[in-house]
XYZ file of C-alpha atoms in Angstrom:
378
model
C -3.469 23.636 -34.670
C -7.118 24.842 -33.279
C -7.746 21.154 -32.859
C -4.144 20.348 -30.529
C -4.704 23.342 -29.049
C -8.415 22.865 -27.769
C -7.282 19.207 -26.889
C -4.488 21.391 -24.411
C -7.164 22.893 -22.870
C -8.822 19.936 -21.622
C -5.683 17.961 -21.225
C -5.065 20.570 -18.580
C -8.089 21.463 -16.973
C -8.316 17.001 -16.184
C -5.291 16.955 -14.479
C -6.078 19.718 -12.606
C -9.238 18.499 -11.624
C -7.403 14.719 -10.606
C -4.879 16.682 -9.365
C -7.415 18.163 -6.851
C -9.089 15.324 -5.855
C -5.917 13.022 -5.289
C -4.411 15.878 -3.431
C -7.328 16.034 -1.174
C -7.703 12.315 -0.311
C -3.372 12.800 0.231
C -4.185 15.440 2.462
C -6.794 13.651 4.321
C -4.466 10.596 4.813
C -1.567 12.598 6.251
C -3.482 14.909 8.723
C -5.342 11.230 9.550
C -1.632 10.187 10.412
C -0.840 12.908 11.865
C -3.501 12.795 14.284
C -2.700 8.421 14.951
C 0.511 9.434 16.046
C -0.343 11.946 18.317
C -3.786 11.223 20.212
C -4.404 7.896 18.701
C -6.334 6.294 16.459
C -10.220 6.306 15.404
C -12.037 6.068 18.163
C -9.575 6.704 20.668
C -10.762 7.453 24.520
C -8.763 8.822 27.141
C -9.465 8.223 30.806
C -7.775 10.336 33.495
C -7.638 9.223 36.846
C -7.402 10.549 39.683
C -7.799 11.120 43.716
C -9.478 13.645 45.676
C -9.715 15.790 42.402
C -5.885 16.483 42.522
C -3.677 13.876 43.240
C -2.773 10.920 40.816
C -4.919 7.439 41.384
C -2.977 4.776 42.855
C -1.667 1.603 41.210
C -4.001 -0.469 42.189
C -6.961 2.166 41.452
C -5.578 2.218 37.880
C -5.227 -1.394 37.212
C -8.591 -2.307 38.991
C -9.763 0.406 36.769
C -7.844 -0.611 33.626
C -9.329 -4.428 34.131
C -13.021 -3.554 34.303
C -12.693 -1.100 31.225
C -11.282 -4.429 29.670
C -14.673 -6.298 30.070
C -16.358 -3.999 27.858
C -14.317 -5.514 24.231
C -12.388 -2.206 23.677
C -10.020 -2.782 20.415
C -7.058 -2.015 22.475
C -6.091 -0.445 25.449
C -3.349 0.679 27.736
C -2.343 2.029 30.749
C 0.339 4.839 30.835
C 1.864 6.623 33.632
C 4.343 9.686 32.743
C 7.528 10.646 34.669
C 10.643 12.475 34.091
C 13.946 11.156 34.596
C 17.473 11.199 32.818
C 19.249 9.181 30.389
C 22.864 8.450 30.711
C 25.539 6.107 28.568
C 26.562 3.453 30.690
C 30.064 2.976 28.349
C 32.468 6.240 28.645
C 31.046 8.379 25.588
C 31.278 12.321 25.372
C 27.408 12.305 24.888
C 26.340 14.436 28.171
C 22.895 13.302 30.157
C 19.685 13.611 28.529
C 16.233 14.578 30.620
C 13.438 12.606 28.708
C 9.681 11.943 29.452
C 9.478 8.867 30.285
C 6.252 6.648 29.164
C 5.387 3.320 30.779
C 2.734 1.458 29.082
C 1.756 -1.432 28.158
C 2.200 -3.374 24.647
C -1.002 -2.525 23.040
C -0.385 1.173 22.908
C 1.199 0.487 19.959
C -1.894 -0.589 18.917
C -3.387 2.490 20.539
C -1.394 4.805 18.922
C 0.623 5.200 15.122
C 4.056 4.238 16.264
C 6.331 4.092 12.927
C 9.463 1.806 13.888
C 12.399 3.180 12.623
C 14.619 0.885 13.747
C 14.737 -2.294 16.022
C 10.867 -3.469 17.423
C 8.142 -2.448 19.447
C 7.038 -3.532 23.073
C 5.535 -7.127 22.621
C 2.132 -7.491 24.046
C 2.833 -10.092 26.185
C 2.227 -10.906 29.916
C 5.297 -11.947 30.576
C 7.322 -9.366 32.101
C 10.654 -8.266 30.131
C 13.935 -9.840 31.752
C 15.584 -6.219 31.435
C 14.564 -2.902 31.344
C 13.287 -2.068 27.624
C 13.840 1.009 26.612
C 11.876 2.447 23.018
C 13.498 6.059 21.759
C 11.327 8.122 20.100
C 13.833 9.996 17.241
C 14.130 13.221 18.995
C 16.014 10.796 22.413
C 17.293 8.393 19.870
C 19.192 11.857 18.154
C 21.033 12.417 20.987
C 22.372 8.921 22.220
C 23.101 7.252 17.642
C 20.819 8.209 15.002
C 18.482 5.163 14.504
C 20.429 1.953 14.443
C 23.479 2.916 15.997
C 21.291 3.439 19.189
C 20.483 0.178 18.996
C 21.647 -2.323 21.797
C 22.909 0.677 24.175
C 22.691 0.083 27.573
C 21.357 3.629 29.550
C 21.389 4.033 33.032
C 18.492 5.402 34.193
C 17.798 8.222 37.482
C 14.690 7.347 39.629
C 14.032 6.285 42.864
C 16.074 2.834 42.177
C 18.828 3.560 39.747
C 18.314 0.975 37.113
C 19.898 0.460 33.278
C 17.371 -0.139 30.736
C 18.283 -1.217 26.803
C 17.383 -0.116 23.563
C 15.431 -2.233 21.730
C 13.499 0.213 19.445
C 13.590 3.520 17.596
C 9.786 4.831 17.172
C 8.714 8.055 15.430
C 5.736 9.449 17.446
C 5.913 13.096 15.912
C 6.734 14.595 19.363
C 9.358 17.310 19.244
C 10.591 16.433 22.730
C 13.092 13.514 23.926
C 10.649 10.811 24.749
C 11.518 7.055 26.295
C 8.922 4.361 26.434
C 9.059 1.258 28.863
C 7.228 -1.411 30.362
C 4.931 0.187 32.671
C 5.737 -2.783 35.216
C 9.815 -1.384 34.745
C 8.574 1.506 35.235
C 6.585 0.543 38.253
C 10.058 -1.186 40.043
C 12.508 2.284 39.257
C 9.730 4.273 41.724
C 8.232 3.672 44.970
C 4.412 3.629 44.696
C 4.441 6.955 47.209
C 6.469 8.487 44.637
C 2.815 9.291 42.161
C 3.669 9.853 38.333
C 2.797 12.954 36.432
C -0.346 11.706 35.095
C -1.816 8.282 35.279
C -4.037 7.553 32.157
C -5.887 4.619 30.163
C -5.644 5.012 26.786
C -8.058 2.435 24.890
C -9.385 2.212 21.384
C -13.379 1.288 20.690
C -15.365 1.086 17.169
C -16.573 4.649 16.455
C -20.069 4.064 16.690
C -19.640 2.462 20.206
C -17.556 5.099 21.428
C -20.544 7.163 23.410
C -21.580 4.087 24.802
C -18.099 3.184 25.883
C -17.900 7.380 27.491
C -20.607 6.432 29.586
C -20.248 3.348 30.926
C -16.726 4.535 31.649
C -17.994 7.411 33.179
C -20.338 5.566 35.522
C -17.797 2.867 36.503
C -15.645 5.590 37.786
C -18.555 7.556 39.680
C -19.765 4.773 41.329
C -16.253 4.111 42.095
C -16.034 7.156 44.244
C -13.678 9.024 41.973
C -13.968 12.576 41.852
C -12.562 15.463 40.250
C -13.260 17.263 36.442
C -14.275 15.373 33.247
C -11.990 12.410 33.356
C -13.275 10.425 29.783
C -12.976 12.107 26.511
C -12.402 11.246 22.709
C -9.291 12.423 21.518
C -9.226 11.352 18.010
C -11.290 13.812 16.330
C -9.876 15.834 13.707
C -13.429 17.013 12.031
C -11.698 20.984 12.023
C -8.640 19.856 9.772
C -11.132 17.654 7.801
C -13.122 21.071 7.102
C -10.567 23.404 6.358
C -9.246 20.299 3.537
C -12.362 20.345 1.905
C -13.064 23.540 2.154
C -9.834 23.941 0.236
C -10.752 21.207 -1.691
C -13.946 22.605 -2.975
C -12.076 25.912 -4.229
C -9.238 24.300 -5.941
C -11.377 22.240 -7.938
C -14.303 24.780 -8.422
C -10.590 26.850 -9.675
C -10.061 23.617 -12.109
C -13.919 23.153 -13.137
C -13.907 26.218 -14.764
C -10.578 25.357 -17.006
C -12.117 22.278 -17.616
C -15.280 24.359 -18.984
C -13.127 26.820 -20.688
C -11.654 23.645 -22.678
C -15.276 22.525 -23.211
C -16.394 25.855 -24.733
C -13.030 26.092 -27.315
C -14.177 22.796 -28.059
C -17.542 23.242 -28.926
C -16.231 26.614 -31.300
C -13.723 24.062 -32.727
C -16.261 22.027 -33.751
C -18.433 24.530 -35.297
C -15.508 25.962 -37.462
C -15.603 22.237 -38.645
C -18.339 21.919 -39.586
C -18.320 25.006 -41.653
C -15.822 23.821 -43.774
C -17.060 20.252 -43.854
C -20.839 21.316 -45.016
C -20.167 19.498 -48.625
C -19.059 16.216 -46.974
C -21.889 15.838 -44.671
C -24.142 17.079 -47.991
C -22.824 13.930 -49.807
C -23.174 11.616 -46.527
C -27.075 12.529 -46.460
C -26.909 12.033 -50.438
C -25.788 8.656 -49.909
C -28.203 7.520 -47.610
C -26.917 8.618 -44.207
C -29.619 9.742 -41.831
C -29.840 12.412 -39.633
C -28.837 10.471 -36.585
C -26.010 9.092 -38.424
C -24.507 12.549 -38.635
C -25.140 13.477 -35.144
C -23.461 10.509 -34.367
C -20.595 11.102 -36.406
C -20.094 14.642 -34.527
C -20.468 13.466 -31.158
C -17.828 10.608 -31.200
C -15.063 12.670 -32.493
C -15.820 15.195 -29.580
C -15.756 12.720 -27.409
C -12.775 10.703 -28.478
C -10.487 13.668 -28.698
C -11.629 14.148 -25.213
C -11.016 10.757 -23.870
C -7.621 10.949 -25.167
C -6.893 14.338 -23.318
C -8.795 13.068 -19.934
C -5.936 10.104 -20.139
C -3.208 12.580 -20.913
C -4.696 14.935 -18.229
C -4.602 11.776 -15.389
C -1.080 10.478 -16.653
C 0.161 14.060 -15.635
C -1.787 14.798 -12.626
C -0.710 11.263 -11.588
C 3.277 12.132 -12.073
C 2.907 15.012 -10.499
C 0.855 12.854 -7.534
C 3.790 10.435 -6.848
C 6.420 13.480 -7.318
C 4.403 15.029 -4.057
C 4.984 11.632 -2.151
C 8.710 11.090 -3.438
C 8.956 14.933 -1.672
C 7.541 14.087 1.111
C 9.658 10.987 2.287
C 8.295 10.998 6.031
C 4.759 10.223 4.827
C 4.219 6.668 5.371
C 0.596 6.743 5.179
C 1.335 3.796 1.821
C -1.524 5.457 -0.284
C -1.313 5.401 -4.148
C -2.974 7.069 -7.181
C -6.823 6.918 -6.185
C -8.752 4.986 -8.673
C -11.916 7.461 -8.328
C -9.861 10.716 -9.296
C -9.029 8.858 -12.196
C -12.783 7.991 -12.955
C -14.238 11.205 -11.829
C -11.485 13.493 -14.452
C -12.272 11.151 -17.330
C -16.413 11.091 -16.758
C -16.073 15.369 -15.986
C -14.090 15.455 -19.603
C -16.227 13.128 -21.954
C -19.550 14.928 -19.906
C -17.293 17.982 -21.531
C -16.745 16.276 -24.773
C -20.586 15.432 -25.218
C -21.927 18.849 -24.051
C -20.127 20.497 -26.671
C -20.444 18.474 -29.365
C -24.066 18.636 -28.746
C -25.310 22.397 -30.591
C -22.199 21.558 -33.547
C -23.898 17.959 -33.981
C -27.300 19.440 -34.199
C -26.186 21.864 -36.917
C -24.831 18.980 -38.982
C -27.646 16.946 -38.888
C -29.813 19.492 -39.945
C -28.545 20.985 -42.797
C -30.265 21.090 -46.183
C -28.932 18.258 -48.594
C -29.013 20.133 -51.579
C -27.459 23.406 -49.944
C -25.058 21.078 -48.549
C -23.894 19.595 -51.792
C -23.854 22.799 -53.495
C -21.381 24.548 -51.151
């Protein structure tokens, strides 16, 4: 009973200490999704543009400006302009008008940014321009006019400066909790008069991380010598170093929290062991009588410790590891497509056989020490 009961001990405190670390590297991977869906992905650099401080940069300014930031071998980029317009069924349907942002950009902000199809396809990065309007429904828009597929191949009229219809081809999930259309940014370009400016008028590009200062300041240059002016126009938006402290901050206590069960286990163990011995004093007396050695004995000690811990630091990670994939069968949304991690795994078995081998270490001592002819005698 001591024995099952130590074994509990450790069985628990290893899957609480995989438990802990896969947790963490879930954590990491969703607030890492999180943040590709929303700003964009590692390194992503935002470049504003505009006139006289105030007033959105022309077309031209943000192509010619869009084509030079091209010649320095950015991963991918894109040009986006931002308007607001309605949405309307073309076919008779009860489904009043919906006021969306709209998004014109180009293919590779797909590229730029996490965006999850959820039904249909994405904007093609092609330069051919698209024979009809395409529009891409983020879930919240999508909601409104059929839930996923069923707003699939609807034709939506569209209110700008030339009333158009666009059709769905695409249902994205971009994590924004507002209606949200995405286009061509040359369809875009046709619905509005080039006096009409957008909203904003932005390139949105994607460099290797340890280029991305160089990339700032070229950028930053281009557009000075340009003769842009106005506030800081070039920025990295991908940077999520405060959620990445506060997880392993988190981290660090939870499995400080599991450590010491872990320990706990370790020290039952080692009392375990020394109740053994007691009552196995004539059988190690006989061993020595025999011709077993000193080391021999030690031996003898240490393995058992650490076999009944390997066996609970592989009971420990079979639990933690259900209890893993239960969190990700909860959490349907997550589509982040990481599984168990290998190295929480590795580092609950090494933490419980470092256990094991620790506490066999004073009981194993005792045994190989003890008189032969006391020994026998007991």
């Amino acid at each position: 009973m001591r024995s099952l009961l130590a074994g509990l001990s450790v069985v628990i405190g290893v899957a609480a200490l995989v438990a802990v670390v896969a947790m963490g590297d879930l954590g990491r991977a969703a607030v890492q999704e999180q943040v590709e869906r929303t700003v964009g992905r590692p390194a992503t650099l935002s470049v504003h543009l505009t006139a006289d401080g105030e007033q959105t940069a022309s077309r031209p300014s943000v192509d010619r400006n869009a084509a030079w930031i091209r010649q320095l071998g950015v991963r991918a980029l894109s040009r986006v302009e931002v308007r607001q317009a309605q949405l309307d069924a073309v076919s008779s349907s009860p489904v009043p008008p919906l006021g969306v942002t709209v998004m014109g950009v180009d293919g590779a902000y797909g590229s730029v940014k996490r965006m999850d199809l959820l039904a249909g396809q994405w904007l093609p990065e092609r330069k051919a321009e698209p024979w009809a309007p395409p529009l891409y429904l983020n879930a919240e828009a999508a909601e409104h006019f059929g839930v996923d597929h069923n707003a699939l191949g609807s034709r939506l009229s569209i209110e700008a400066d030339t009333p158009t219809r666009g059709i769905v081809l695409g249902v994205v999930d971009d994590s924004r909790n507002e209606p949200v259309a995405y286009t061509d940014i040359r369809s875009l370009r046709k619905w509005y008069s080039e006096s009409t400016a957008p909203e904003t008028a932005e390139i949105l590009l994607t460099v290797a991380p340890s280029e991305a200062e160089y990339v700032t300041s070229a950028v930053l240059h281009h557009l000075a010598s340009a003769g842009l002016t106005g506030s800081e126009r070039v920025q990295r938006v991908d940077d999520f170093s405060a959620y990445e402290r506060i997880l392993k901050l988190l981290q660090a206590v939870l499995g400080a929290i599991a450590g010491i069960s872990l320990v706990t286990g370790g020290i039952g163990l080692m009392n375990l062991t020394l109740s053994q011995i007691q009552s196995r004093v004539h059988e190690f007396g006989v061993r020595r009588a025999f011709g077993a050695s000193q080391s021999h004995i030690f031996a003898i000690i240490l393995w058992e410790s650490v076999i009944l811990t390997a066996v609970s630091s592989l009971l420990g990670t079979l639990l933690s590891a259900g209890v893993f994939n239960a969190a990700l069968f909860m959490v349907p949304d997550f589509s982040g497509g990481i599984q168990f991690p290998v190295t929480a795994a590795l580092i609950g078995s090494a933490a419980a056989i470092l256990i094991g081998v620790v506490s066999a270490l004073v009981p194993a001592l005792r045994a190989a020490r003890l008189d032969i002819i006391r020994a026998i005698r007991t």
